[in-house]
Amino acid sequence: MHRSEEPTESRRSTGTQTESMQGQVPRLSRFNLFTLLSLWMEVFPPPVDGDDRKRPQQIKKTGLVVVGNMKVIGLHCSSKELHAGQIAVIKHGSRLKDCDLYFSRKPCSACLKMIVNAGVNQISYWPSDPEMSLQQENSSHTDNGDARLDANAVERLKSNSRAHVCVLLQPLSCNMVQFVEETSLKCDFVQMIARKWPEFPTRSFYEYRQERFKQYETMFLISNEDTHKEILKLIGLENLCENPYFISLRQNMKELVFILATVAASVPNYSDFGFYLRKTSAENHQSLSQEIAQHCIIQARLLAYRTEDHKTGVGAVIWAERKSNSLDCDGTGSMYFLGCGYNAFPVGSAYADFPHMDDKQKDREIRKFRYIIHAEQNAITFRCHEIKPDEKTMIFVTKCPCDECVPLIKGSGIKQIYSGDVDIGKKKADISYMKFAELKGVSKYTWQQNPHSACSDYPTNSTTTEAGGCLKSKPDDLDFKNKRMCFGKSS
């Protein structure tokens, strides 16, 4: 069988999270989280390098998550010249030994032979069209194409390797889809727009999610069931082609793509909202493009669904940008991953050792916060590379950092913070958010309406284009048709 069960306790004990949470709030399994992150890396905004050469059609862009000791040590995507597996070997080399790799597509033989040779522990992949596309082969009815030959070579490599090559798809927790939808609607990024235009956001959220789902469905799913079965057989997954396995596989895949679309819709391309400096400054701040900033904050949003905090899930991810102007071999360009985390109890502790969330007992609620390791703290603690003072390092957090984390972020050498800031200046239970506004030496990019807009009093629909770094939209066809909308350039 290619479907694998939960790892043994000996492997789980090295993770950055505690044992399974026995609460009322559903959470993503670590396997589904890594799978979603790999899919999301596949749509990482491509670097602009002025090269108009087209990617060969039979090579699919691939996302990859590298996991060592149950912590994420690499997020990669294929570039125009290199596949994701090749990039992993270049970036990690012999450090891949005993790591688990999560691909958004089944890797080709060129990648597989190198990562197997590096001594990886497990290779899992999304069971759809592989890196060497078989969909094109099926459409042209070619029996002896390179893709088919490669699929056979991959199967031989797989059967003769020590690494466990498999599909890891687990059913989502009960009510997980509903929970993600509810929390996405309540997300800071959506609620800030809701306060500006209360009559609009709910409808726009569902429209934007449907738009994203159709896009991701085309990318990650094979609409025709017979074609999907044929591809599964060619890549060695014949046992998943029979019902009820096939029906279950399709359902699990569709639900995960729906989760991805819902989380993506929680940080919408809406009017001229985006990540801008909280306070204008005479200094020349080099911010990321809105596209990359939103992509990274959505990574943090996905991490938040592994939380062990019953009340609020928080995710954080740290990226850095190399000073060199030349593009890196990775599909992320000059950007490279440093670390990530979510709020959880200390490593190795049993969840029941600490107070749970209980709205009726405020003293227990307060005590709980003294035990939770915050997302930013986990991201800094378990980072896979040191933070270089001469490079631009940025942390993406789903919430405004609290007083406990602000000094850590600054002291670690992180140059920029991207977050929502709805809690700024507040104190909740024993969590204070007073220090963030006065933080010096770190640029704070918070989700807000573009402060440089001439005017933007009315919302627009979700059909957006990016111009001058500011996300613009076409006028909506409701009562706002005849209203004047002005959009300024972003900083």
Coordinates of C-alpha atoms in Angstrom, one line a residue:
M1 CA 0.0 0.0 0.0
H2 CA 1.2 3.5 -0.7
R3 CA -0.8 5.1 2.0
S4 CA 1.1 5.4 5.3
E5 CA 0.0 5.5 8.9
E6 CA 1.0 7.9 11.7
P7 CA 4.7 7.6 12.6
T8 CA 5.8 5.8 15.7
E9 CA 6.1 7.6 19.0
S10 CA 9.9 7.6 18.7
R11 CA 9.7 9.8 15.6
R12 CA 7.0 12.0 17.0
S13 CA 8.9 12.8 20.2
T14 CA 11.3 15.1 18.3
G15 CA 8.6 17.4 17.1
T16 CA 8.0 21.0 18.0
Q17 CA 4.5 20.2 19.1
T18 CA 3.0 18.1 21.9
E19 CA 1.0 14.9 21.6
S20 CA -2.4 15.0 19.9
M21 CA -4.7 17.6 21.3
Q22 CA -7.9 16.3 22.8
G23 CA -10.0 19.4 22.5
Q24 CA -13.0 20.7 20.7
V25 CA -11.1 22.7 18.0
P26 CA -10.1 20.7 14.9
R27 CA -6.6 21.0 13.6
L28 CA -4.6 19.9 10.6
S29 CA -2.5 16.8 10.8
R30 CA 1.2 17.5 10.3
F31 CA 1.0 15.4 7.0
N32 CA -1.8 17.5 5.6
L33 CA -0.1 20.7 6.7
F34 CA 3.1 19.7 4.9
T35 CA 1.1 18.7 1.9
L36 CA -0.7 22.0 1.8
L37 CA 2.5 23.9 2.2
S38 CA 4.0 22.0 -0.8
L39 CA 1.0 22.8 -3.0
W40 CA 1.2 26.5 -1.9
M41 CA 4.9 26.6 -2.8
E42 CA 4.0 25.6 -6.3
V43 CA 2.2 29.0 -6.8
F44 CA 5.0 31.0 -5.2
P45 CA 5.2 34.3 -7.2
P46 CA 7.9 33.9 -9.8
P47 CA 10.9 36.2 -9.7
V48 CA 11.2 38.8 -12.4
D49 CA 14.4 38.2 -14.3
G50 CA 13.6 39.5 -17.7
D51 CA 13.9 36.0 -19.3
D52 CA 11.0 35.3 -21.5
R53 CA 12.0 31.7 -22.3
K54 CA 9.1 29.3 -21.8
R55 CA 9.3 26.3 -19.5
P56 CA 9.1 23.0 -21.4
Q57 CA 5.5 21.9 -21.4
Q58 CA 6.1 18.4 -20.0
I59 CA 7.8 19.8 -16.9
K60 CA 5.3 20.9 -14.2
K61 CA 6.3 23.5 -11.6
T62 CA 6.7 21.7 -8.3
G63 CA 6.6 22.7 -4.6
L64 CA 8.7 21.0 -2.0
V65 CA 8.7 21.0 1.8
V66 CA 11.8 19.5 3.5
V67 CA 11.2 18.2 7.1
G68 CA 14.0 17.2 9.4
N69 CA 13.2 16.0 13.0
M70 CA 9.6 16.9 12.4
K71 CA 10.4 20.6 11.8
V72 CA 10.3 22.4 8.4
I73 CA 13.9 23.2 7.3
G74 CA 13.2 24.1 3.7
L75 CA 10.5 25.5 1.4
H76 CA 11.3 25.3 -2.3
C77 CA 9.8 25.4 -5.7
S78 CA 11.2 24.5 -9.1
S79 CA 12.8 27.2 -11.3
K80 CA 13.1 27.5 -15.0
E81 CA 16.3 25.4 -15.0
L82 CA 16.1 23.2 -12.0
H83 CA 13.5 20.8 -10.5
A84 CA 12.5 21.0 -6.9
G85 CA 14.4 17.8 -6.0
Q86 CA 17.6 19.1 -7.6
I87 CA 17.2 22.4 -5.7
A88 CA 16.9 20.4 -2.5
V89 CA 20.2 18.6 -3.2
I90 CA 21.9 21.9 -4.0
K91 CA 20.6 23.6 -0.8
H92 CA 20.9 20.8 1.7
G93 CA 23.3 18.2 0.3
S94 CA 24.1 15.5 2.8
R95 CA 21.9 17.2 5.4
L96 CA 19.0 15.5 3.6
K97 CA 19.9 12.3 5.4
D98 CA 16.9 11.0 7.4
C99 CA 14.7 13.9 6.2
D100 CA 11.1 13.6 5.0
L101 CA 10.3 15.3 1.6
Y102 CA 6.8 16.4 0.6
F103 CA 6.4 17.1 -3.1
S104 CA 3.4 18.7 -4.8
R105 CA 4.0 16.3 -7.7
K106 CA 5.7 12.9 -8.0
P107 CA 9.4 13.7 -8.7
C108 CA 11.0 12.6 -11.9
S109 CA 13.8 10.0 -12.1
A110 CA 16.6 12.7 -12.3
C111 CA 15.4 14.1 -8.9
L112 CA 14.5 10.9 -7.3
K113 CA 17.9 9.2 -7.8
M114 CA 19.7 12.1 -6.2
I115 CA 17.5 12.5 -3.1
V116 CA 17.4 8.7 -2.6
N117 CA 21.2 8.7 -2.8
A118 CA 21.3 11.5 -0.1
G119 CA 19.7 9.0 2.3
V120 CA 16.3 10.6 2.8
N121 CA 13.9 8.8 5.1
Q122 CA 10.6 9.3 3.3
I123 CA 9.4 10.9 0.0
S124 CA 5.7 11.6 -0.2
Y125 CA 3.9 13.3 -3.1
W126 CA 0.5 14.6 -4.3
P127 CA -1.1 11.9 -6.4
S128 CA -2.0 13.8 -9.5
D129 CA -0.1 14.6 -12.7
P130 CA 3.6 14.1 -12.0
E131 CA 6.5 16.4 -12.7
M132 CA 7.0 14.8 -16.1
S133 CA 3.5 15.4 -17.2
L134 CA 1.4 12.4 -18.2
Q135 CA -1.7 14.4 -19.1
Q136 CA -0.1 15.5 -22.4
E137 CA 0.9 12.0 -23.1
N138 CA -2.7 10.9 -22.7
S139 CA -4.1 13.6 -24.9
S140 CA -1.8 12.7 -27.8
H141 CA -2.1 8.9 -27.3
T142 CA 1.6 8.5 -27.4
D143 CA 2.7 5.2 -25.8
N144 CA 6.5 5.6 -25.7
G145 CA 7.0 9.2 -24.7
D146 CA 9.6 10.4 -22.3
A147 CA 7.0 10.8 -19.5
R148 CA 6.1 7.1 -19.7
L149 CA 9.7 6.0 -19.7
D150 CA 10.4 8.3 -16.8
A151 CA 7.4 6.9 -14.9
N152 CA 8.8 3.4 -15.3
A153 CA 12.3 4.5 -14.2
V154 CA 10.8 6.2 -11.1
E155 CA 9.1 2.9 -10.2
R156 CA 12.3 1.0 -10.4
L157 CA 14.2 3.5 -8.3
K158 CA 11.4 3.5 -5.8
S159 CA 11.3 -0.3 -5.4
N160 CA 15.1 -0.5 -5.0
S161 CA 15.6 2.3 -2.5
R162 CA 15.6 2.3 1.2
A163 CA 13.5 5.5 1.3
H164 CA 9.8 5.0 1.7
V165 CA 8.2 6.6 -1.3
C166 CA 4.4 7.0 -0.8
V167 CA 1.3 9.0 -0.8
L168 CA 0.4 10.6 2.5
L169 CA -3.2 11.9 2.5
Q170 CA -5.2 11.7 5.7
P171 CA -8.9 12.6 6.0
L172 CA -9.4 16.0 7.5
S173 CA -10.6 16.2 11.1
C174 CA -14.3 16.3 11.7
N175 CA -15.7 19.8 10.9
M176 CA -12.3 21.0 9.7
V177 CA -13.7 22.5 6.4
Q178 CA -16.4 24.4 8.3
F179 CA -13.9 25.5 11.0
V180 CA -11.5 26.9 8.4
E181 CA -14.4 28.8 6.7
E182 CA -15.6 30.3 9.9
T183 CA -12.2 31.3 11.1
S184 CA -11.3 32.7 7.7
L185 CA -14.4 34.9 7.7
K186 CA -13.3 36.2 11.2
C187 CA -9.7 36.6 10.1
D188 CA -8.2 40.0 10.9
F189 CA -7.5 40.7 7.2
V190 CA -11.2 40.2 6.2
Q191 CA -12.6 41.9 9.3
M192 CA -10.6 45.1 8.7
I193 CA -12.2 45.3 5.3
A194 CA -15.6 44.5 6.9
R195 CA -15.3 47.5 9.2
K196 CA -14.6 49.7 6.2
W197 CA -17.3 48.4 4.0
P198 CA -19.8 46.3 6.1
E199 CA -22.1 45.6 3.2
F200 CA -19.5 44.0 1.0
P201 CA -16.9 41.5 2.4
T202 CA -19.0 38.4 3.1
R203 CA -20.2 38.1 -0.5
S204 CA -16.7 39.0 -1.8
F205 CA -15.1 36.4 0.4
Y206 CA -17.2 33.6 -1.1
E207 CA -16.7 34.9 -4.6
Y208 CA -13.0 35.2 -4.2
R209 CA -12.7 31.7 -2.6
Q210 CA -14.7 30.2 -5.6
E211 CA -12.3 32.0 -8.0
R212 CA -9.3 30.6 -6.1
F213 CA -10.8 27.1 -5.9
K214 CA -11.4 27.0 -9.7
Q215 CA -7.8 28.1 -10.2
Y216 CA -6.3 25.5 -7.8
E217 CA -8.7 22.8 -9.0
T218 CA -7.2 23.2 -12.5
M219 CA -3.7 23.1 -11.2
F220 CA -3.8 20.3 -8.6
L221 CA -6.7 18.1 -9.5
I222 CA -7.5 16.0 -12.6
S223 CA -11.1 16.6 -13.5
N224 CA -11.6 13.5 -15.6
E225 CA -11.8 10.4 -13.3
D226 CA -10.7 8.0 -16.0
T227 CA -7.7 10.1 -16.9
H228 CA -6.8 10.3 -13.2
K229 CA -7.0 6.5 -12.9
E230 CA -4.8 6.0 -16.0
I231 CA -2.2 8.4 -14.5
L232 CA -2.3 6.6 -11.1
K233 CA -1.6 3.3 -12.8
L234 CA 1.3 4.7 -14.8
I235 CA 3.0 6.1 -11.6
G236 CA 2.5 2.9 -9.7
L237 CA -0.6 3.5 -7.7
E238 CA -2.8 0.8 -9.2
N239 CA -4.1 -0.1 -5.7
L240 CA -5.7 3.3 -5.4
C241 CA -7.7 3.0 -8.6
E242 CA -10.3 0.7 -7.1
N243 CA -13.3 1.9 -5.1
P244 CA -13.7 2.8 -2.3
Y245 CA -10.0 3.9 -2.3
F246 CA -10.3 6.0 -5.4
I247 CA -13.5 7.8 -4.2
S248 CA -11.8 8.5 -0.8
L249 CA -8.6 9.7 -2.5
R250 CA -10.5 12.1 -4.7
Q251 CA -12.6 13.4 -1.8
N252 CA -9.5 14.0 0.4
M253 CA -7.7 15.8 -2.4
K254 CA -10.7 18.0 -3.2
E255 CA -11.1 18.9 0.5
L256 CA -7.5 19.9 0.8
V257 CA -7.6 22.1 -2.3
F258 CA -10.8 23.7 -0.9
I259 CA -9.0 24.4 2.4
L260 CA -6.2 26.0 0.5
A261 CA -8.6 28.2 -1.5
T262 CA -10.5 29.2 1.7
V263 CA -7.3 30.2 3.5
A264 CA -6.1 32.1 0.4
A265 CA -9.4 34.0 0.4
S266 CA -8.8 35.1 4.0
V267 CA -6.1 37.5 2.7
P268 CA -7.9 38.8 -0.4
N269 CA -6.7 41.0 -3.2
Y270 CA -9.4 43.5 -2.3
S271 CA -9.5 47.2 -3.4
D272 CA -6.2 48.9 -2.3
F273 CA -5.8 46.9 0.9
G274 CA -2.4 45.3 1.4
F275 CA 0.8 45.4 3.6
Y276 CA 2.0 49.0 4.0
L277 CA 4.2 50.8 6.5
R278 CA 2.2 51.5 9.6
K279 CA 3.7 55.0 9.9
T280 CA 5.1 57.0 7.0
S281 CA 8.8 57.6 7.3
A282 CA 11.4 59.6 5.4
E283 CA 13.7 56.5 5.3
N284 CA 13.8 54.5 2.2
H285 CA 12.1 51.2 3.1
Q286 CA 12.3 48.4 0.5
S287 CA 9.2 46.4 0.9
L288 CA 8.3 43.2 -0.8
S289 CA 5.8 43.1 -3.6
Q290 CA 2.2 42.7 -2.4
E291 CA 2.0 39.4 -4.2
I292 CA 4.9 37.8 -2.3
A293 CA 3.9 39.4 1.1
Q294 CA 0.4 37.9 0.7
H295 CA 1.8 34.6 -0.3
C296 CA 4.0 34.4 2.8
I297 CA 1.2 35.5 5.2
I298 CA -1.0 32.8 3.8
Q299 CA 1.8 30.3 4.7
A300 CA 1.5 31.6 8.2
R301 CA -2.3 31.3 8.1
L302 CA -1.9 27.6 7.2
L303 CA 0.5 27.0 10.1
A304 CA -2.0 28.5 12.5
Y305 CA -4.3 25.5 11.9
R306 CA -1.8 23.3 13.8
T307 CA -2.3 25.4 16.9
E308 CA -2.6 23.9 20.4
D309 CA -4.3 27.1 21.7
H310 CA -8.1 26.5 21.8
K311 CA -8.8 30.2 21.6
T312 CA -6.6 31.7 18.8
G313 CA -4.4 30.0 16.3
V314 CA -1.3 32.0 15.3
G315 CA 1.3 31.1 12.6
A316 CA 4.6 32.7 11.8
V317 CA 7.1 32.2 9.0
I318 CA 10.6 33.8 8.5
W319 CA 12.1 34.6 5.1
A320 CA 15.3 36.4 4.2
E321 CA 16.4 38.1 1.0
R322 CA 20.0 37.8 -0.3
K323 CA 21.8 41.0 -1.0
S324 CA 23.1 39.8 -4.4
N325 CA 21.2 41.1 -7.3
S326 CA 21.6 37.8 -9.2
L327 CA 18.8 35.4 -9.0
D328 CA 19.2 32.2 -7.0
C329 CA 18.8 28.7 -8.4
D330 CA 15.5 28.3 -6.4
G331 CA 12.2 29.3 -7.9
T332 CA 11.8 31.7 -5.0
G333 CA 14.6 33.9 -6.5
S334 CA 16.6 35.8 -3.9
M335 CA 14.2 34.9 -1.2
Y336 CA 15.0 31.9 1.1
F337 CA 13.2 30.3 4.0
L338 CA 14.6 30.5 7.6
G339 CA 11.9 29.0 9.8
C340 CA 8.3 28.8 10.9
G341 CA 6.1 28.0 13.9
Y342 CA 2.7 28.1 15.4
N343 CA 1.6 28.6 19.0
A344 CA 1.9 25.4 21.0
F345 CA 2.8 24.0 24.4
P346 CA 6.5 23.2 25.1
V347 CA 8.2 20.3 23.2
G348 CA 7.7 16.8 24.6
S349 CA 5.0 17.8 27.1
A350 CA 1.6 16.1 27.3
Y351 CA -1.2 18.4 26.3
A352 CA -3.2 17.6 29.5
D353 CA -0.4 18.9 31.7
F354 CA -1.5 22.5 31.1
P355 CA -4.8 24.4 31.6
H356 CA -7.2 24.3 28.7
M357 CA -9.2 27.2 27.4
D358 CA -12.4 27.7 29.4
D359 CA -14.4 30.8 28.9
K360 CA -16.2 30.3 32.2
Q361 CA -13.1 30.3 34.2
K362 CA -11.1 33.4 33.5
D363 CA -8.3 32.5 35.9
R364 CA -7.6 29.3 33.9
E365 CA -7.6 31.3 30.7
I366 CA -5.0 33.6 32.1
R367 CA -2.8 30.8 33.4
K368 CA -2.9 29.1 30.0
F369 CA -1.1 31.9 28.3
R370 CA 1.9 31.6 30.6
Y371 CA 2.6 28.1 29.2
I372 CA 2.0 28.6 25.5
I373 CA 5.0 29.1 23.3
H374 CA 4.1 31.8 20.8
A375 CA 4.4 31.2 17.0
E376 CA 7.1 33.8 16.7
Q377 CA 9.1 32.2 19.5
N378 CA 8.8 28.7 17.9
A379 CA 9.8 30.2 14.5
I380 CA 12.9 31.8 15.9
T381 CA 13.9 28.8 18.1
F382 CA 13.6 26.2 15.4
R383 CA 14.9 28.2 12.5
C384 CA 17.1 26.2 10.1
H385 CA 19.6 29.0 9.3
E386 CA 21.2 31.8 11.3
I387 CA 19.9 35.3 10.7
K388 CA 22.5 37.4 8.8
P389 CA 22.7 41.0 9.9
D390 CA 23.6 42.3 6.4
E391 CA 20.5 40.7 4.8
K392 CA 16.9 41.8 4.9
T393 CA 15.1 39.3 7.1
M394 CA 11.3 39.4 7.5
I395 CA 8.8 37.7 9.7
F396 CA 5.2 37.2 8.7
V397 CA 2.8 36.8 11.6
T398 CA -1.0 36.3 11.5
K399 CA -1.5 38.6 14.5
C400 CA 0.2 41.7 15.9
P401 CA 3.2 40.5 17.9
C402 CA 2.8 40.8 21.7
D403 CA 5.1 42.4 24.2
E404 CA 6.7 39.1 24.9
C405 CA 7.7 38.6 21.2
V406 CA 8.6 42.1 20.1
P407 CA 12.0 42.2 21.9
L408 CA 12.8 38.7 20.6
I409 CA 12.1 39.7 17.0
K410 CA 14.2 42.8 17.2
G411 CA 17.0 41.1 19.2
S412 CA 17.2 38.3 16.6
G413 CA 18.1 40.8 13.9
I414 CA 14.8 40.6 11.9
K415 CA 14.5 43.8 9.8
Q416 CA 10.8 43.7 8.9
I417 CA 7.5 42.5 10.4
Y418 CA 4.4 41.8 8.3
S419 CA 1.2 41.3 10.3
G420 CA -2.3 42.4 11.0
D421 CA -2.4 45.0 13.8
V422 CA -6.0 44.9 15.1
D423 CA -4.7 44.2 18.7
I424 CA -2.2 47.0 18.8
G425 CA -2.3 49.0 22.0
K426 CA -4.6 46.5 23.7
K427 CA -4.3 44.1 26.6
K428 CA -6.1 40.8 26.6
A429 CA -6.0 38.8 29.8
D430 CA -2.3 38.8 30.5
I431 CA -1.2 39.3 26.9
S432 CA -0.2 42.8 26.1
Y433 CA 0.3 44.4 22.7
M434 CA 1.7 47.8 23.9
K435 CA 5.3 47.6 22.7
F436 CA 4.6 47.0 19.0
A437 CA 3.7 50.6 18.1
E438 CA 6.9 52.0 19.7
L439 CA 9.2 49.4 18.2
K440 CA 12.2 51.2 16.7
G441 CA 14.7 49.9 14.1
V442 CA 12.3 47.4 12.6
S443 CA 10.0 48.3 9.7
K444 CA 6.3 47.3 10.5
Y445 CA 4.2 46.4 7.5
T446 CA 0.6 45.9 8.6
W447 CA -2.5 45.0 6.7
Q448 CA -4.4 48.2 6.0
Q449 CA -5.8 50.4 3.3
N450 CA -3.0 52.0 1.2
P451 CA -2.3 55.2 3.2
H452 CA -1.0 56.9 0.0
S453 CA -4.4 56.5 -1.8
A454 CA -5.9 59.8 -2.9
C455 CA -9.3 58.4 -2.0
S456 CA -10.9 54.9 -1.8
D457 CA -14.3 55.2 -0.2
Y458 CA -16.0 52.4 -2.0
P459 CA -15.2 48.7 -2.4
T460 CA -14.6 46.9 -5.7
N461 CA -15.1 43.3 -6.8
S462 CA -12.5 40.6 -6.7
T463 CA -11.3 40.9 -10.3
T464 CA -7.9 42.4 -9.6
T465 CA -4.8 43.5 -11.4
E466 CA -1.5 44.7 -10.0
A467 CA -0.3 48.1 -11.0
G468 CA 2.6 50.0 -9.4
G469 CA 2.5 47.6 -6.5
C470 CA -1.1 48.6 -5.6
L471 CA -3.8 46.1 -6.1
K472 CA -6.6 47.6 -8.2
S473 CA -10.0 46.3 -9.1
K474 CA -12.7 46.9 -11.6
P475 CA -15.8 48.7 -10.3
D476 CA -18.5 46.5 -9.0
D477 CA -21.8 46.3 -10.8
L478 CA -24.0 47.3 -7.8
D479 CA -24.9 50.7 -6.5
F480 CA -21.2 51.7 -6.5
K481 CA -21.2 51.9 -10.3
N482 CA -21.5 55.7 -10.5
K483 CA -19.3 56.4 -7.4
R484 CA -15.8 57.8 -7.9
M485 CA -12.9 55.6 -6.9
C486 CA -9.3 56.8 -6.8
F487 CA -6.3 54.7 -6.1
G488 CA -2.9 56.0 -5.3
K489 CA 0.5 54.4 -6.0
S490 CA 1.9 52.2 -3.2
S491 CA 5.1 53.0 -1.4

